[in-house]
Short mmCIF file of C-alpha atoms in Angstrom, two decimals:
data_model
loop_
_atom_site.label_atom_id
_atom_site.label_comp_id
_atom_site.label_asym_id
_atom_site.label_seq_id
_atom_site.Cartn_x
_atom_site.Cartn_y
_atom_site.Cartn_z
CA MET A 1 29.00 -1.09 5.77
CA ASP A 2 26.31 1.24 7.05
CA GLU A 3 25.28 -0.20 10.43
CA LYS A 4 21.73 1.16 10.16
CA ILE A 5 21.17 -0.54 6.79
CA LYS A 6 22.59 -3.73 8.22
CA ARG A 7 20.25 -3.60 11.20
CA VAL A 8 17.23 -3.08 8.93
CA TYR A 9 18.07 -5.81 6.42
CA ILE A 10 19.74 -8.55 8.44
CA PRO A 11 18.22 -11.03 9.03
CA MET A 12 16.26 -10.68 5.78
CA THR A 13 12.72 -11.78 5.14
CA GLU A 14 12.41 -14.68 2.73
CA THR A 15 10.88 -12.34 0.15
CA GLY A 16 13.64 -9.80 0.58
CA PHE A 17 16.34 -12.42 0.32
CA TYR A 18 15.05 -13.95 -2.91
CA ILE A 19 14.52 -10.56 -4.55
CA LEU A 20 18.05 -9.42 -3.73
CA PHE A 21 19.49 -12.81 -4.70
CA CYS A 22 17.74 -12.76 -8.10
CA LEU A 23 18.85 -9.21 -8.82
CA GLN A 24 22.44 -10.36 -9.15
CA GLU A 25 21.16 -10.47 -12.72
CA GLU A 26 19.17 -7.57 -14.14
CA ASN A 27 15.43 -8.26 -13.94
CA HIS A 28 11.96 -6.73 -13.43
CA GLY A 29 9.31 -7.47 -10.80
CA TYR A 30 7.34 -10.20 -12.52
CA GLY A 31 10.54 -11.79 -13.87
CA ILE A 32 11.80 -12.11 -10.29
CA THR A 33 8.54 -13.74 -9.14
CA GLN A 34 8.79 -16.30 -11.97
CA LYS A 35 12.40 -17.07 -11.13
CA VAL A 36 11.63 -17.49 -7.42
CA ARG A 37 8.65 -19.72 -8.27
CA GLN A 38 11.06 -21.92 -10.27
CA MET A 39 13.78 -21.93 -7.62
CA THR A 40 11.37 -22.94 -4.84
CA GLY A 41 9.23 -25.40 -6.79
CA GLY A 42 6.23 -23.07 -6.67
CA GLU A 43 6.44 -22.81 -2.88
CA ILE A 44 7.13 -19.07 -2.78
CA LEU A 45 4.93 -16.78 -4.86
CA ILE A 46 5.69 -13.10 -4.43
CA SER A 47 2.62 -10.93 -5.17
CA PRO A 48 2.79 -7.57 -6.97
CA GLY A 49 2.07 -5.35 -3.96
CA THR A 50 4.81 -7.04 -1.98
CA MET A 51 7.18 -6.95 -4.96
CA TYR A 52 6.53 -3.28 -5.72
CA GLY A 53 7.00 -2.25 -2.08
CA SER A 54 10.22 -4.28 -1.69
CA LEU A 55 11.76 -2.96 -4.90
CA SER A 56 10.91 0.65 -4.00
CA LYS A 57 12.37 0.27 -0.51
CA MET A 58 15.55 -1.46 -1.67
CA GLU A 59 16.06 1.13 -4.38
CA LYS A 60 15.59 3.95 -1.88
CA ASP A 61 18.09 2.33 0.49
CA GLY A 62 20.61 1.81 -2.31
CA LEU A 63 20.68 -2.01 -2.30
CA ILE A 64 19.50 -2.15 -5.89
CA ALA A 65 19.51 0.38 -8.72
CA PHE A 66 17.14 1.09 -11.58
CA THR A 67 18.96 0.19 -14.80
CA ARG A 68 16.53 0.75 -17.68
CA GLU A 69 12.93 0.55 -18.80
CA GLU A 70 11.69 -2.12 -21.18
CA GLU A 71 8.08 -2.10 -22.45
CA LYS A 72 6.85 -0.07 -19.45
CA ARG A 73 8.67 -2.41 -17.03
CA LYS A 74 11.42 -1.12 -14.76
CA LEU A 75 14.54 -3.26 -14.59
CA TYR A 76 16.80 -3.33 -11.55
CA GLN A 77 20.15 -4.76 -10.60
CA ILE A 78 22.00 -5.22 -7.31
CA THR A 79 24.48 -2.52 -6.23
CA GLU A 80 27.78 -2.84 -4.38
CA LEU A 81 26.02 -2.18 -1.07
CA GLY A 82 23.39 -4.76 -1.96
CA THR A 83 26.05 -7.34 -2.75
CA GLU A 84 27.68 -6.69 0.62
CA ILE A 85 24.35 -7.15 2.43
CA LEU A 86 23.68 -10.34 0.47
CA LYS A 87 27.13 -11.73 1.35
CA THR A 88 26.63 -10.98 5.06
CA GLU A 89 23.21 -12.60 4.98
CA LEU A 90 24.51 -15.65 3.12
CA ALA A 91 27.26 -16.11 5.71
CA ARG A 92 24.60 -15.96 8.44
CA ILE A 93 22.43 -18.55 6.70
CA GLU A 94 25.42 -20.82 6.07
CA ARG A 95 26.39 -20.66 9.75
CA LEU A 96 22.77 -21.44 10.67
CA TYR A 97 22.84 -24.42 8.31
CA ARG A 98 26.18 -25.74 9.59
CA ASN A 99 25.06 -25.46 13.20
CA SER A 100 21.78 -27.18 12.43
CA LYS A 101 23.81 -30.10 11.07
CA GLY A 102 25.75 -30.23 14.31
CA VAL A 103 29.03 -29.03 12.89
CA SER A 104 30.87 -26.57 15.12
CA VAL A 105 31.77 -23.26 13.47
CA ASN A 106 35.36 -23.37 14.72
CA GLY A 107 35.98 -27.02 14.24
CA MET B 1 -32.88 5.37 -16.60
CA ASP B 2 -29.90 3.59 -18.09
CA ARG B 3 -29.97 -0.08 -17.17
CA ASN B 4 -26.33 -0.60 -17.96
CA THR B 5 -25.04 1.59 -15.17
CA LEU B 6 -25.63 1.79 -11.45
CA THR B 7 -24.54 4.26 -8.81
CA GLU B 8 -24.41 3.24 -5.16
CA ARG B 9 -23.69 5.30 -2.09
CA GLN B 10 -21.54 3.51 0.43
CA VAL B 11 -19.08 4.68 3.04
CA PHE B 12 -15.90 2.82 3.88
CA TYR B 13 -13.40 4.42 6.22
CA ILE B 14 -9.62 4.18 5.83
CA ALA B 15 -9.29 1.03 7.97
CA GLU B 16 -12.00 -0.77 6.00
CA PHE B 17 -10.19 -1.47 2.73
CA ASN B 18 -10.73 -5.24 3.08
CA GLU B 19 -14.45 -4.75 3.68
CA GLU B 20 -14.58 -2.42 0.69
CA ALA B 21 -12.82 -4.99 -1.53
CA ALA B 22 -15.20 -7.73 -0.36
CA TRP B 23 -18.21 -5.54 -1.15
CA LEU B 24 -16.87 -4.80 -4.64
CA SER B 25 -16.39 -8.55 -5.23
CA PHE B 26 -19.97 -9.10 -4.08
CA MET B 27 -21.24 -6.40 -6.49
CA HIS B 28 -19.30 -8.00 -9.35
CA ALA B 29 -20.81 -11.42 -8.57
CA GLU B 30 -24.22 -9.71 -8.74
CA GLY B 31 -23.38 -8.51 -12.25
CA TRP B 32 -22.06 -5.02 -11.52
CA LYS B 33 -18.41 -4.24 -12.14
CA LEU B 34 -16.79 -1.14 -10.67
CA VAL B 35 -15.96 1.68 -13.08
CA LYS B 36 -14.92 4.43 -10.70
CA THR B 37 -15.45 5.84 -7.23
CA THR B 38 -15.43 9.27 -5.68
CA GLY B 39 -15.10 8.00 -2.12
CA PHE B 40 -18.81 8.03 -1.26
CA LYS B 41 -20.31 7.09 -4.61
CA TYR B 42 -19.48 3.99 -6.58
CA HIS B 43 -20.24 3.80 -10.30
CA PHE B 44 -20.88 0.37 -11.78
CA GLU B 45 -21.46 -1.08 -15.22
CA SER B 46 -23.47 -4.23 -15.86
CA CYS B 47 -21.36 -7.32 -16.60
CA PRO B 48 -21.61 -11.12 -16.53
CA GLN B 49 -22.07 -12.52 -13.00
CA GLU B 50 -18.58 -13.81 -12.26
CA GLU B 51 -16.34 -14.20 -9.24
CA TRP B 52 -13.73 -11.48 -9.27
CA ILE B 53 -11.36 -10.61 -6.47
CA TYR B 54 -10.91 -6.92 -5.70
CA GLN B 55 -7.89 -5.49 -3.88
CA LEU B 56 -7.02 -1.96 -2.75
CA ASP B 57 -3.48 -0.69 -2.62
CA PHE B 58 -2.38 2.52 -0.91
CA ARG B 59 0.56 4.37 -2.44
CA ASP B 60 1.91 7.79 -1.59
CA GLY B 61 5.02 9.63 -2.58
CA ASN B 62 6.57 9.43 -6.01
CA LEU B 63 4.83 6.84 -8.12
CA ASP B 64 5.45 6.09 -11.77
CA GLU B 65 1.89 4.99 -12.54
CA THR B 66 2.68 3.44 -15.92
CA SER B 67 5.24 0.94 -14.66
CA TYR B 68 3.30 0.41 -11.42
CA ILE B 69 0.11 -0.56 -13.28
CA GLN B 70 2.16 -2.64 -15.76
CA MET B 71 3.63 -4.67 -12.90
CA TYR B 72 0.17 -5.53 -11.58
CA ALA B 73 -0.94 -6.38 -15.13
CA ASP B 74 2.01 -8.82 -15.42
CA TYR B 75 0.53 -10.72 -12.46
CA GLY B 76 -2.94 -10.72 -14.00
CA TRP B 77 -4.38 -7.86 -11.94
CA GLU B 78 -6.52 -5.42 -13.93
CA PHE B 79 -6.23 -1.79 -12.86
CA VAL B 80 -9.76 -0.44 -12.35
CA THR B 81 -9.50 3.08 -10.98
CA ARG B 82 -7.75 5.35 -8.54
CA PHE B 83 -9.27 7.45 -5.79
CA ARG B 84 -6.71 9.80 -4.21
CA HIS B 85 -3.94 7.45 -2.97
CA TRP B 86 -6.03 4.30 -3.29
CA TYR B 87 -5.56 2.05 -6.32
CA TYR B 88 -8.26 -0.48 -7.18
CA PHE B 89 -7.33 -3.78 -8.86
CA ARG B 90 -9.34 -6.87 -9.77
CA LYS B 91 -8.63 -10.39 -10.97
CA ILE B 92 -10.94 -13.24 -11.95
CA ARG B 93 -10.97 -15.96 -9.33
CA THR B 94 -9.22 -19.13 -10.42
CA ALA B 95 -8.52 -22.24 -8.38
CA GLY B 96 -5.14 -22.28 -6.67
CA ASP B 97 -4.30 -18.72 -7.60
CA ASP B 98 -3.00 -16.18 -5.10
CA MET B 99 -5.86 -13.93 -4.09
CA SER B 100 -4.04 -11.09 -2.40
CA ILE B 101 -1.78 -8.42 -3.83
CA PHE B 102 0.42 -8.99 -0.76
CA SER B 103 2.19 -12.30 -0.22
CA ASP B 104 3.69 -11.64 3.21
CA ASN B 105 2.64 -9.98 6.45
CA GLU B 106 5.50 -7.47 6.32
CA SER B 107 4.05 -5.81 3.22
CA LYS B 108 0.51 -5.82 4.67
CA ILE B 109 1.85 -4.09 7.79
CA GLU B 110 3.82 -1.66 5.61
CA MET B 111 0.61 -0.58 3.85
CA CYS B 112 -1.24 -0.05 7.17
CA ARG B 113 1.72 2.05 8.39
CA LYS B 114 1.60 4.18 5.24
CA VAL B 115 -2.14 4.80 5.63
CA ILE B 116 -1.58 5.80 9.27
CA GLY B 117 1.36 8.09 8.44
CA HIS B 118 -0.51 9.83 5.64
CA HIS B 119 -3.57 10.58 7.78
CA VAL B 120 -1.57 11.69 10.79
CA MET B 121 0.06 14.23 8.46
CA ILE B 122 -3.36 15.44 7.28
CA LEU B 123 -4.55 15.82 10.89
CA ALA B 124 -1.36 17.67 11.82
CA ALA B 125 -1.76 20.02 8.84
CA TYR B 126 -5.35 20.72 9.85
CA TYR B 127 -4.37 21.60 13.42
CA LEU B 128 -1.61 23.85 12.16
CA PHE B 129 -4.26 25.59 10.07
CA ILE B 130 -6.43 26.11 13.17
CA LEU B 131 -3.43 27.48 15.06
CA ALA B 132 -2.71 29.86 12.21
CA LEU B 133 -6.35 30.96 12.21
CA PHE B 134 -6.15 31.75 15.92
CA ALA B 135 -2.97 33.69 15.42
CA PHE B 136 -4.72 35.61 12.66
CA MET B 137 -7.72 36.28 14.94
CA MET B 138 -5.44 37.76 17.56
CA CYS B 139 -4.12 40.14 14.98
CA GLY B 140 -7.61 40.58 13.52
CA ASN B 141 -8.84 41.98 16.83
CA SER B 142 -6.61 44.94 16.37
CA PHE B 143 -8.28 46.01 13.14
CA ALA B 144 -11.83 44.65 13.59
CA ALA B 145 -13.95 46.38 16.21
CA PRO B 146 -15.08 44.03 19.06
CA ASP B 147 -18.74 43.90 17.94
CA SER B 148 -18.15 44.16 14.23
CA PHE B 149 -19.29 41.57 11.68
CA LEU B 150 -15.68 40.71 10.84
CA ASN B 151 -14.90 39.84 14.45
CA GLY B 152 -18.04 37.69 14.72
CA PHE B 153 -17.14 35.97 11.48
CA PHE B 154 -13.68 35.06 12.74
CA GLU B 155 -15.08 33.79 16.02
CA GLY B 156 -17.66 31.68 14.23
CA ALA B 157 -15.05 30.31 11.86
CA ALA B 158 -12.72 29.43 14.73
CA VAL B 159 -15.45 27.64 16.69
CA GLY B 160 -16.45 25.76 13.52
CA CYS B 161 -12.88 24.73 12.85
CA ILE B 162 -12.35 23.49 16.40
CA LEU B 163 -15.60 21.51 16.32
CA GLY B 164 -14.66 20.12 12.91
CA GLY B 165 -11.24 19.28 14.26
CA LEU B 166 -12.66 17.42 17.25
CA ILE B 167 -15.10 15.43 15.10
CA GLY B 168 -12.28 14.71 12.64
CA LEU B 169 -9.98 13.63 15.46
CA PHE B 170 -12.67 11.32 16.81
CA PHE B 171 -13.30 9.61 13.44
CA VAL B 172 -9.75 9.50 12.14
CA GLY B 173 -8.43 8.58 15.59
CA ASN B 174 -10.82 5.65 15.74
CA GLN B 175 -9.74 4.48 12.28
CA LEU B 176 -6.05 4.85 13.16
CA HIS B 177 -6.70 2.78 16.28
CA ARG B 178 -8.28 0.05 14.12
CA LEU B 179 -5.28 0.12 11.75
CA ARG B 180 -2.89 -0.26 14.68
CA ARG B 181 -4.94 -3.20 15.94
CA LYS B 182 -4.71 -4.71 12.44
CA ILE B 183 -0.92 -4.34 12.54
CA ARG B 184 -0.76 -6.02 15.97
CA GLN B 185 -2.87 -8.91 14.70
CA LEU B 186 -0.61 -9.32 11.67
CA GLN B 187 2.48 -9.22 13.88
CA ASN B 188 1.06 -11.76 16.29
CA PRO B 189 -1.94 -13.71 14.97
CA LEU B 190 -2.09 -15.74 18.20
#
């Protein structure tokens, strides 16, 4: 994996993580916000400026790709690179979780 | 005099987008909704006195306006107008609704950085222009006689450009400083 990309994206912001996580299925900006709202019980509401900026940046960096346009909305989906980043980040979060529960990583 | 429209002169510099948005909200609550702006002049139309939130977004580079505006519309933000790279949105105030187009500090900082980058480029281009003018003057001296009108014109133009450049540097520099301070406050609110 590209080390530079890794350094920029890991650890991810909460917004970034949920966007990338949701894009394992094709979706558009507002659709992602709705899904994240559901997943977090309304705790995390991603606003349009933040969403637009994140999608543009992730697309530019190759983590997600534009798939098609539907009623003036752009749909995106995660790429291979994006999946790799997501996996690395998930492993980090899982380790964090395990350690917080007092379980040693090696044992 | 048309009582349905109003034009106001008001100056907001590049670091004052929050102040500008607050003023537009105030105008709307007074019964004047924004129609368009040319930077120094704001054109309003009369409307019911309601509480609307205004927000400015700065976007440069490639932008597909149709899908960009559609995304904001999905979230209930009405696109009002655009002035250069600034996009104006508004939304009626409702209890418990998010009132900012940015939901995290990272994206607020990102916008400040973009505004800084864009204006540093403009300043740099302007100074390159002055440099080019000087280079041209050097060459100009070889075909314009020392006391000729042409020579005087070039000298006057060069002095004007340098003065303009210094004044520009002072104003823009001050605004860039304020933007950097804004970034620092967002990074560390304590």
